[in-house]
mmCIF file of C-alpha atoms (C1' of nucleotides) in Angstrom:
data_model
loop_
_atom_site.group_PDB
_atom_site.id
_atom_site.type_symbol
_atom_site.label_atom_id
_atom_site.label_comp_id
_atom_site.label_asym_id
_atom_site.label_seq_id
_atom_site.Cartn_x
_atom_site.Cartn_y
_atom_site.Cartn_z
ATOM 1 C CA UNK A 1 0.000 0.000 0.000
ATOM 2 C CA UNK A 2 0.642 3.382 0.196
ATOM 3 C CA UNK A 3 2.996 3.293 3.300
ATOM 4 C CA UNK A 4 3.950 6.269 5.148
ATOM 5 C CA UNK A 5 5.519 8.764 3.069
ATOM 6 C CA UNK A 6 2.407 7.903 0.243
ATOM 7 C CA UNK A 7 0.261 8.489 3.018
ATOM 8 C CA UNK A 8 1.854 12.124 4.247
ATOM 9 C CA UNK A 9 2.169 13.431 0.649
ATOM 10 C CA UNK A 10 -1.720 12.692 -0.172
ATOM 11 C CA UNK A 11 -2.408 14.329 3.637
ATOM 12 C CA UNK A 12 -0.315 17.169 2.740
ATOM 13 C CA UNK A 13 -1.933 17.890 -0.619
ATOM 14 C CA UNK A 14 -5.791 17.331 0.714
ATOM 15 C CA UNK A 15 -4.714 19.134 4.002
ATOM 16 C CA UNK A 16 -3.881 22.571 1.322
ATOM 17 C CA UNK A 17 -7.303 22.729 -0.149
ATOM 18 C CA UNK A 18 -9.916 20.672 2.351
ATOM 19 C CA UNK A 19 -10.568 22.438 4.871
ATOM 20 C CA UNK A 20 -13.261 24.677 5.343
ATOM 21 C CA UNK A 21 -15.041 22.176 2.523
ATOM 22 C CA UNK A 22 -18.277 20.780 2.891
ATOM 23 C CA UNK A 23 -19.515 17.600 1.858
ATOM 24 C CA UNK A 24 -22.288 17.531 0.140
ATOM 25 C CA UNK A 25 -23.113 14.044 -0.243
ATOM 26 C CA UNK A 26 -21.675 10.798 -0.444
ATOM 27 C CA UNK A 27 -22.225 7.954 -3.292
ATOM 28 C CA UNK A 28 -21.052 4.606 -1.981
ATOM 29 C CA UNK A 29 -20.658 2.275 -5.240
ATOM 30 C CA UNK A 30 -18.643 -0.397 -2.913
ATOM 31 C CA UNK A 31 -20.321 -0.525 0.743
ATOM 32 C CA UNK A 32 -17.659 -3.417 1.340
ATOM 33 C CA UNK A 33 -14.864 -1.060 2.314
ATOM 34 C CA UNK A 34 -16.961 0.631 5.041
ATOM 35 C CA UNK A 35 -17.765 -0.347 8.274
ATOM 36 C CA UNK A 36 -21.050 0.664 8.893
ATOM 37 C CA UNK A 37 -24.034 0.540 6.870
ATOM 38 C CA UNK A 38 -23.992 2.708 4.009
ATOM 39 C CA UNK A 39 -26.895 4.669 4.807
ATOM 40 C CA UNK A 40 -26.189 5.374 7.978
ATOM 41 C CA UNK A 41 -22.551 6.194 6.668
ATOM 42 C CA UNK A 42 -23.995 8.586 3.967
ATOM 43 C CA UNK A 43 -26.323 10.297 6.482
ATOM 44 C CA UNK A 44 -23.654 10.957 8.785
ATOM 45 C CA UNK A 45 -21.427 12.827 6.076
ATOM 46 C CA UNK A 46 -23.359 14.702 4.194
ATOM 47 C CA UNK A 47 -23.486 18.271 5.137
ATOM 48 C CA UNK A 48 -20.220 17.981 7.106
ATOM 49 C CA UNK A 49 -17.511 20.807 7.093
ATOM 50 C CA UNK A 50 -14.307 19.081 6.701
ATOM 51 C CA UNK A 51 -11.853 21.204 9.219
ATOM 52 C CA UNK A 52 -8.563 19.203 9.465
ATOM 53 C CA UNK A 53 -6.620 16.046 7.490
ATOM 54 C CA UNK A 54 -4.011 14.537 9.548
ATOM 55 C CA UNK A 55 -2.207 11.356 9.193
ATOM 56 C CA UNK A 56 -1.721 8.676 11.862
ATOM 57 C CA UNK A 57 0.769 5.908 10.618
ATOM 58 C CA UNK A 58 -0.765 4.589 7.520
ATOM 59 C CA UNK A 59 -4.243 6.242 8.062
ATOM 60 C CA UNK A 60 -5.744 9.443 6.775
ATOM 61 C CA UNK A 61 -7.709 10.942 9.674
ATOM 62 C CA UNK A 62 -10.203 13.919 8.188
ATOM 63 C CA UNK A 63 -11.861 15.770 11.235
ATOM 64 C CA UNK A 64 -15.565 16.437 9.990
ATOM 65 C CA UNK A 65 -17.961 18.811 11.939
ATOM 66 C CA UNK A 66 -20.317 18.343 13.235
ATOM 67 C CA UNK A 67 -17.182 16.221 15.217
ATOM 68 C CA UNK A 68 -16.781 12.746 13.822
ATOM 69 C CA UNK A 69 -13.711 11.757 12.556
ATOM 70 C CA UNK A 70 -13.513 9.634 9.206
ATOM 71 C CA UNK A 71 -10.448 7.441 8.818
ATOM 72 C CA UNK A 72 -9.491 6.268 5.291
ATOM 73 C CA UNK A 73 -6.835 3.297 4.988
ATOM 74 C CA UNK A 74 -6.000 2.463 1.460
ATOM 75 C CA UNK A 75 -5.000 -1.005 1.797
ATOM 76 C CA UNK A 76 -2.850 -2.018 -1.120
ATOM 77 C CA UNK A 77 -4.686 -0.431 -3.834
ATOM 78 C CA UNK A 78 -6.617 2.813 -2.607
ATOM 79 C CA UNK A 79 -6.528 5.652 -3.938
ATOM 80 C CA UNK A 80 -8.053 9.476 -2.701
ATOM 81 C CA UNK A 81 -8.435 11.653 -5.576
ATOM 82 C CA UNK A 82 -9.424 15.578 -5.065
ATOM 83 C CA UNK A 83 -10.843 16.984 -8.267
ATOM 84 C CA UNK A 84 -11.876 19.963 -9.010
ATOM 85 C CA UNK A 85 -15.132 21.133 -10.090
ATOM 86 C CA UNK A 86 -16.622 20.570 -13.389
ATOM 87 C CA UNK A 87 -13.888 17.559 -13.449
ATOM 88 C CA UNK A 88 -15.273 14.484 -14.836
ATOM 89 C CA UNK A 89 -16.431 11.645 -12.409
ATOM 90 C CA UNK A 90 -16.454 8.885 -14.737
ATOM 91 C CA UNK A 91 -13.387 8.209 -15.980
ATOM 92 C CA UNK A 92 -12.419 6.993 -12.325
ATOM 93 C CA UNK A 93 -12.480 2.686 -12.386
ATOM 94 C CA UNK A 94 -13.201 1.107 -8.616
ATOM 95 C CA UNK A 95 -14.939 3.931 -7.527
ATOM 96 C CA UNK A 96 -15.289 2.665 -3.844
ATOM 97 C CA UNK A 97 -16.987 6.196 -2.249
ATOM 98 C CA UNK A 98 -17.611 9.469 -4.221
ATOM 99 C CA UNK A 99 -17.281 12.454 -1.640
ATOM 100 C CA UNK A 100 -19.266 15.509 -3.658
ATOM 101 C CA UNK A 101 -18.282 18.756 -2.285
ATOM 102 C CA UNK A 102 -19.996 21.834 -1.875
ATOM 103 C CA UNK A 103 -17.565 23.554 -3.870
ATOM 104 C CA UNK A 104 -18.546 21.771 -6.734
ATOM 105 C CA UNK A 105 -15.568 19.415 -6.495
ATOM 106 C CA UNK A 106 -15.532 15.889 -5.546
ATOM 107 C CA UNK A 107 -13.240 13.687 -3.011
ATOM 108 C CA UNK A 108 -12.545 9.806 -4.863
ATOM 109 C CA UNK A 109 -12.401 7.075 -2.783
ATOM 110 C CA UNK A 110 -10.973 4.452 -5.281
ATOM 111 C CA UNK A 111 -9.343 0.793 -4.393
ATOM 112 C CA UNK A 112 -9.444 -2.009 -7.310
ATOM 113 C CA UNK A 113 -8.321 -4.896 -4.846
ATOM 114 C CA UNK A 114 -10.759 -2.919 -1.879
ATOM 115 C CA UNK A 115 -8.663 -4.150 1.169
ATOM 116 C CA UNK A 116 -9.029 -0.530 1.969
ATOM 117 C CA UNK A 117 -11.394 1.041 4.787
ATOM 118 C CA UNK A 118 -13.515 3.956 5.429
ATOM 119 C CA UNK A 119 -14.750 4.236 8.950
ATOM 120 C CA UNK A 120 -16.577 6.665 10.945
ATOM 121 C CA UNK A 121 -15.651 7.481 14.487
ATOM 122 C CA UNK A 122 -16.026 9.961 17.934
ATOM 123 C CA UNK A 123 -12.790 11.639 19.083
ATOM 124 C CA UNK A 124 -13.156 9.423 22.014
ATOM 125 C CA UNK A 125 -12.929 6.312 20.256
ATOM 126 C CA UNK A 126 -10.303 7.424 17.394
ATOM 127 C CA UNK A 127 -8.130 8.192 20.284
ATOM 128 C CA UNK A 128 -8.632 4.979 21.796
ATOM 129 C CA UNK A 129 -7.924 3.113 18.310
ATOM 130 C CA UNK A 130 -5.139 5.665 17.593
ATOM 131 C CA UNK A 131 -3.033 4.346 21.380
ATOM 132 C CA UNK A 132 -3.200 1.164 20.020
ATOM 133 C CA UNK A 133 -0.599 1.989 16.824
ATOM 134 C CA UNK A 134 2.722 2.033 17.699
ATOM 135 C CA UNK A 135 5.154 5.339 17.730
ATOM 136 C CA UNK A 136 5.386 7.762 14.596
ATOM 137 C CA UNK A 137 9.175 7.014 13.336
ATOM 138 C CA UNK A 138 9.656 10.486 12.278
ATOM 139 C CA UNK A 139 8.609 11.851 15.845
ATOM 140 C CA UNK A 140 11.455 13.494 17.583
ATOM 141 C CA UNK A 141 9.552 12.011 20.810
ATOM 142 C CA UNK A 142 11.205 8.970 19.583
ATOM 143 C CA UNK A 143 14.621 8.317 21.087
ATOM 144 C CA UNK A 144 17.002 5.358 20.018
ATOM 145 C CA UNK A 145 16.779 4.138 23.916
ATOM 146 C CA UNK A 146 12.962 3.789 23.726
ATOM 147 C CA UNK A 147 13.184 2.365 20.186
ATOM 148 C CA UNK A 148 15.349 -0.355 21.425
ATOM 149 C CA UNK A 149 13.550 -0.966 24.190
ATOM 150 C CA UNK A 150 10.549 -2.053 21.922
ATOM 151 C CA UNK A 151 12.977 -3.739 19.691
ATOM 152 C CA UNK A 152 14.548 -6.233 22.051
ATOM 153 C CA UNK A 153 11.185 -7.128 23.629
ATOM 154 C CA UNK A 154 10.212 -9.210 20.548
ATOM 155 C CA UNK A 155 11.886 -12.385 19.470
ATOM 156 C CA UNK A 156 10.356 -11.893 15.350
ATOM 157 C CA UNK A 157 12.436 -11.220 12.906
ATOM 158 C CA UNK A 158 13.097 -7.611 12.473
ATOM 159 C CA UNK A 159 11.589 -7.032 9.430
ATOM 160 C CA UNK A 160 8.586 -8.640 10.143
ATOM 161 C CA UNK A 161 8.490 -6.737 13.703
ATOM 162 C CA UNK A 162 8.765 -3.478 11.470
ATOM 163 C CA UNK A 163 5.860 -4.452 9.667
ATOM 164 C CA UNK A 164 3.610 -4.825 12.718
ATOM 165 C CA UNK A 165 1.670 -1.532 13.512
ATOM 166 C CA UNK A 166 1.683 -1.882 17.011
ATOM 167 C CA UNK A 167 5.262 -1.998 17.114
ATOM 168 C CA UNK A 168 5.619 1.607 15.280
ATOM 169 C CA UNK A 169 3.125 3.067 13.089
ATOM 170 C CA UNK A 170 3.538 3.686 8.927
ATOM 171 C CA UNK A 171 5.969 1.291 7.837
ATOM 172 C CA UNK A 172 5.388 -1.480 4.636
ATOM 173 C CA UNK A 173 7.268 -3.979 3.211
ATOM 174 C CA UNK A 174 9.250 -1.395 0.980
ATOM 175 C CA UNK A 175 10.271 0.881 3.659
ATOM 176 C CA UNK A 176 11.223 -2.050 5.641
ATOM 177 C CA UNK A 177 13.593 -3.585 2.916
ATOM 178 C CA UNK A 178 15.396 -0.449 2.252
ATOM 179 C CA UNK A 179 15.714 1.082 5.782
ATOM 180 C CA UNK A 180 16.804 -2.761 6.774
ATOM 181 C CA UNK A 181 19.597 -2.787 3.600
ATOM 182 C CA UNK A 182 21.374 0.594 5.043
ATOM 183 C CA UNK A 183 21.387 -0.313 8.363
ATOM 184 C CA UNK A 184 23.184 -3.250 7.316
ATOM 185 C CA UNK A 185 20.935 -5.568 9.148
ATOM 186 C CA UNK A 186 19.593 -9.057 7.817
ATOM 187 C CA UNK A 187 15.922 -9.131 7.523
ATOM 188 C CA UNK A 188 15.537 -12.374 9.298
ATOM 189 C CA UNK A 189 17.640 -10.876 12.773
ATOM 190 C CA UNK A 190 15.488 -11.581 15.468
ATOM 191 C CA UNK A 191 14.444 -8.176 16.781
ATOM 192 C CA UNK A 192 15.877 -9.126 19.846
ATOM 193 C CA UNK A 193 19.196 -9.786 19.314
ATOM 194 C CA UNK A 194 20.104 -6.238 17.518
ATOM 195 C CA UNK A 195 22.625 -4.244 19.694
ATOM 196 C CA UNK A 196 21.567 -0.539 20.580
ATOM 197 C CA UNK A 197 24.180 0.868 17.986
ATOM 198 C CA UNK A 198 22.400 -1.555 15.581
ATOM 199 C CA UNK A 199 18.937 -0.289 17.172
ATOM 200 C CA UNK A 200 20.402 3.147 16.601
ATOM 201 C CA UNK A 201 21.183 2.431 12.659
ATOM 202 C CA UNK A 202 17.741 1.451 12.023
ATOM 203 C CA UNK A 203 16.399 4.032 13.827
ATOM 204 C CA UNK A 204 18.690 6.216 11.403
ATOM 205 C CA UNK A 205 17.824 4.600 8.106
ATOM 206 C CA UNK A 206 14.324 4.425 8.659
ATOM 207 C CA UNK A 207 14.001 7.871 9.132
ATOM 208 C CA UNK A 208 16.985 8.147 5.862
ATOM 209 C CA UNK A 209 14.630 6.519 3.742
ATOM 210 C CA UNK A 210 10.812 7.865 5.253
ATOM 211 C CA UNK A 211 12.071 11.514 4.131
ATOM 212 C CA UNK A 212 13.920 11.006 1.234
ATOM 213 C CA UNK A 213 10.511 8.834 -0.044
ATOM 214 C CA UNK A 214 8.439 11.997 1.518
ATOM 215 C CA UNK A 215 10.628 14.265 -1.022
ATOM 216 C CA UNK A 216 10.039 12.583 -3.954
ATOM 217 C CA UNK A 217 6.336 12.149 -2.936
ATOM 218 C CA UNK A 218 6.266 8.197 -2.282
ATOM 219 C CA UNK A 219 7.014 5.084 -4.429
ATOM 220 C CA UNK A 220 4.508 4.652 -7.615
ATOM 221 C CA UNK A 221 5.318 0.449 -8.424
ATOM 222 C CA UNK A 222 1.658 0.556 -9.730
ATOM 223 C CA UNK A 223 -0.953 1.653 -8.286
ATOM 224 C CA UNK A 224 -0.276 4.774 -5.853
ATOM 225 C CA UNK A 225 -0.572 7.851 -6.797
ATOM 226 C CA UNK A 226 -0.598 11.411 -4.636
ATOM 227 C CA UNK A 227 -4.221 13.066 -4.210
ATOM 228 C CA UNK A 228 -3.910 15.527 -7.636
ATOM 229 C CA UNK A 229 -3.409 12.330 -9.071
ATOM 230 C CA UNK A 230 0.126 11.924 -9.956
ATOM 231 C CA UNK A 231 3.091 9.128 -9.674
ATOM 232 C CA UNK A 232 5.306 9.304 -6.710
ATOM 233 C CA UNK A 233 9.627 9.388 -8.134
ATOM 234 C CA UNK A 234 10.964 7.338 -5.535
ATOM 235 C CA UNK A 235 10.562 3.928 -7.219
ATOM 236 C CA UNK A 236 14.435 4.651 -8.832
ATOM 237 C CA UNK A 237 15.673 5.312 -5.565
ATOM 238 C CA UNK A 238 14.672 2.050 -4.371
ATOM 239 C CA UNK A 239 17.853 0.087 -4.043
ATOM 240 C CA UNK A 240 16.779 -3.731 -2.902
ATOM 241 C CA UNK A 241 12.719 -3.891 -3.023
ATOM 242 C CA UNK A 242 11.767 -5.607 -6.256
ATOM 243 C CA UNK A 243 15.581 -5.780 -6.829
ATOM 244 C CA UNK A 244 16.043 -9.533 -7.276
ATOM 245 C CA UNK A 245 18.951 -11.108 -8.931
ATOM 246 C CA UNK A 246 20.175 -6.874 -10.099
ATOM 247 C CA UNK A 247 23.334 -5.642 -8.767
ATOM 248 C CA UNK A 248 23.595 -4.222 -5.177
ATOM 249 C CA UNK A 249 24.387 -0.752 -5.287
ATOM 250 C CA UNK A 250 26.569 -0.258 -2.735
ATOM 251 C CA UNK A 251 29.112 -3.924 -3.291
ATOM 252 C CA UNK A 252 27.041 -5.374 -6.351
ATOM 253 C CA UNK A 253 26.174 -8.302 -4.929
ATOM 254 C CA UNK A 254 22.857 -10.346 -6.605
ATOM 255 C CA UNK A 255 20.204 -9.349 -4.409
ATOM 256 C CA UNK A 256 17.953 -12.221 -2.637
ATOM 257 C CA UNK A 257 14.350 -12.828 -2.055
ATOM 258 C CA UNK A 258 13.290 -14.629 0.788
ATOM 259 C CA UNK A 259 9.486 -14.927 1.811
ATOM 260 C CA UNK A 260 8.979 -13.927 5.266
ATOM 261 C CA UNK A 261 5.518 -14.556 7.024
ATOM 262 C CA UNK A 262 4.094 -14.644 3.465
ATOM 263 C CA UNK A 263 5.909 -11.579 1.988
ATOM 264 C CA UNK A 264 8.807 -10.906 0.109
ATOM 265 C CA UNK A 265 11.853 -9.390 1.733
ATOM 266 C CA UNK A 266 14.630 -8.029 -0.682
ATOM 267 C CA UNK A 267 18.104 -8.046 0.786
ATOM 268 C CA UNK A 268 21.608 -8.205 -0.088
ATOM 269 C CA UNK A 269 23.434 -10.769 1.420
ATOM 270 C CA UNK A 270 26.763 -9.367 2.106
ATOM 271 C CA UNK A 271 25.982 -6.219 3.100
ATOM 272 C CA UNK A 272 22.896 -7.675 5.064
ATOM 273 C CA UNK A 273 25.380 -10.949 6.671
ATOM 274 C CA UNK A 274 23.069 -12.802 8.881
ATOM 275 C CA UNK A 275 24.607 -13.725 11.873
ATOM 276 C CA UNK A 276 27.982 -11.150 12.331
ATOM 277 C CA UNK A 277 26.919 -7.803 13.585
ATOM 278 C CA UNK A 278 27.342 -5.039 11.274
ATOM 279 C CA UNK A 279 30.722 -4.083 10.373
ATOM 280 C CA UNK A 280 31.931 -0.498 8.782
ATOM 281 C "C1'" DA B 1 1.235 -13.327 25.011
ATOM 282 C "C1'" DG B 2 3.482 -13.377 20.977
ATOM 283 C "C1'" DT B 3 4.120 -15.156 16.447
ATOM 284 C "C1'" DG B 4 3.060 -17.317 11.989
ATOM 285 C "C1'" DT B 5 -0.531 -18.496 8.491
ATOM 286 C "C1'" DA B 6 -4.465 -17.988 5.664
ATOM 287 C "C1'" DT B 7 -7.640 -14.913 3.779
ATOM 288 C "C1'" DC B 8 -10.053 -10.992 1.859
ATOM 289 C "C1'" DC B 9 -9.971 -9.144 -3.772
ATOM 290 C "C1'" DT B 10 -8.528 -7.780 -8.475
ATOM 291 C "C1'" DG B 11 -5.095 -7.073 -12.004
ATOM 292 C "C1'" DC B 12 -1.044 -7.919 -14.263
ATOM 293 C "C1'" DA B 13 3.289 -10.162 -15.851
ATOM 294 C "C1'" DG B 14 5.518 -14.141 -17.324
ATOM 295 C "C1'" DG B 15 5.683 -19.016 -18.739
ATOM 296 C "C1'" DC B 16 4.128 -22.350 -21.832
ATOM 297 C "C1'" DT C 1 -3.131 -15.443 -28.761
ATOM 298 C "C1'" DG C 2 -4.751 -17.360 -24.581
ATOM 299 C "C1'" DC C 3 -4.786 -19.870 -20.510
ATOM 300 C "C1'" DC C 4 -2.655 -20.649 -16.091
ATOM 301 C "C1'" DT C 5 0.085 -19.566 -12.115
ATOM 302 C "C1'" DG C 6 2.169 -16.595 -9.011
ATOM 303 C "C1'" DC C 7 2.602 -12.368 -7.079
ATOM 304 C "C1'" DA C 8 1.417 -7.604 -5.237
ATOM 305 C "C1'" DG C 9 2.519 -1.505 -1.263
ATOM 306 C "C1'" DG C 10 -2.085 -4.327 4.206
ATOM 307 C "C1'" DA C 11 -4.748 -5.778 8.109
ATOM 308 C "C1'" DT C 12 -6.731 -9.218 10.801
ATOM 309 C "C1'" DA C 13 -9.033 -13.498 12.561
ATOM 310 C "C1'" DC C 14 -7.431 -17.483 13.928
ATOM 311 C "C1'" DA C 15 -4.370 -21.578 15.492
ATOM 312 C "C1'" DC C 16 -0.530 -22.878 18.020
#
DNA sequence: AGTGTATCCTGCAGGC
DNA sequence: TGCCTGCAGGATACAC
């Protein structure tokens, strides 16, 4: 899916022309990716100012008034489109939701694969679903001590501990792979075993590879794209995700592919050694 | 309790 | 060309 720099640089593009919107009415085409009935979803919505959109690890958070708070996750394949007015609707495919604006505009909820979800919620119990995601990486609140902390409690390997939301909030499988290749750590490491230098590289490299992604507004491999609609540029950057059997870029070693907990995990094997620590 | 597996769903690329 | 298989950026219910 969009992971979190996707996820910040559609926030950061609805968040510039949102708020202070009102939503007319929504269309729901695919009641599937919501969690309440869509009437009741629909009835809730429409007339709603839209004041705020905020992010929360992978999740777009818009705060609607009267105060509910409507949480979009985009899954794999989701997609949140702002057009403006008199911009044609149906050229859109997997329309999930159609947010029409009172500016004449529309919001597009789209997802082809629709493991996405829409959901409705009070402040109370966002809050309460928002403590159960782990720390933003890119918080400052986040030191390397803490970090490791949560790191050496877990005996999973580290790459699938990164996936795991609980653990810290926004990072996929691609962010994973890379941040895991320049800290020079194996993906299969048990999260446990990682030194707090090695903690401390990770750390690093995550937040390396979150803001250099954020800068080139995310990773397009196929389906992402930012809220106006266009492809992210980080996909060249990428130096082992979908890399298999090409040249690493920093010794050019043949990548590797393993499957990890039924996903792919891209490393390089001598810059990534599995059992030595990390050497300069 | 923590971890791994299967599953939801569609589209696309590659092999034959 | 066309059919088949495998694979995909995520989250979660479930079994162990």
């Amino acid at each position: 899916m969009p992971e979190l720099p996707e996820v910040e640089t559609i926030v950061r593009e609805l968040a510039r022309t949102l708020p202070g919107q009102r939503i007319l009415q929504a269309k729901v085409f695919r009641p599937d990716v919501l969690r309440e009935p869509p009437h009741i979803f629909c009835r809730a919505v429409a007339g709603a100012e839209i004041q705020s959109v905020n992010r929360r690890g992978k999740n777009i958070v818009l705060s609607l008034s009267p105060s509910r708070i409507l949480v979009v996750n985009l899954g794999m394949t989701g997609r949140l489109l702002h057009l403006p007015p008199s911009h044609q609707v149906a050229p859109y495919p997997h329309r999930a939701v159609d947010f029409l604006l009172h500016s004449g505009g529309a919001l597009l909820y789209t997802d082809s694969r629709r493991f996405g979800r829409a959901a409705l919620f009070s402040e109370e119990e966002w809050e309460r679903e928002s403590e159960r995601l782990g720390p933003e990486p890119l918080s400052p609140d986040l030191t390397v001590q803490a970090f490791h902390r949560r790191l050496t409690r877990s005996r999973a390997p580290v790459r699938s501990w990164l996936l795991d939301q609980t653990h810290l909030a926004g990072i996929g499988n691609i962010y994973a792979c890379e941040a895991l290749h320049r800290a020079g750590i194996h993906p299969l490491r048990k999260a446990s075993s990682l030194a707090l230098s090695q903690s401390g590289r990770l750390l690093r490299a995550l937040r390396d590879v979150l803001t250099e992604a954020l800068e080139a507004r995310g990773t397009s491999l196929r389906d992402y794209r930012t809220a106006t609609g266009e492809e992210g540029g980080f996909l060249t950057s990428l130096r082992v995700y979908g890399r298999e059997g090409r040249p690493c870029v920093r010794c050019t070693t043949s990548i590797a592919r393993i499957v990890l907990s039924n996903r792919s995990a891209f490393f390089c094997p001598r810059c990534q050694p599995e059992t030595s620590s990390w050497r300069p």
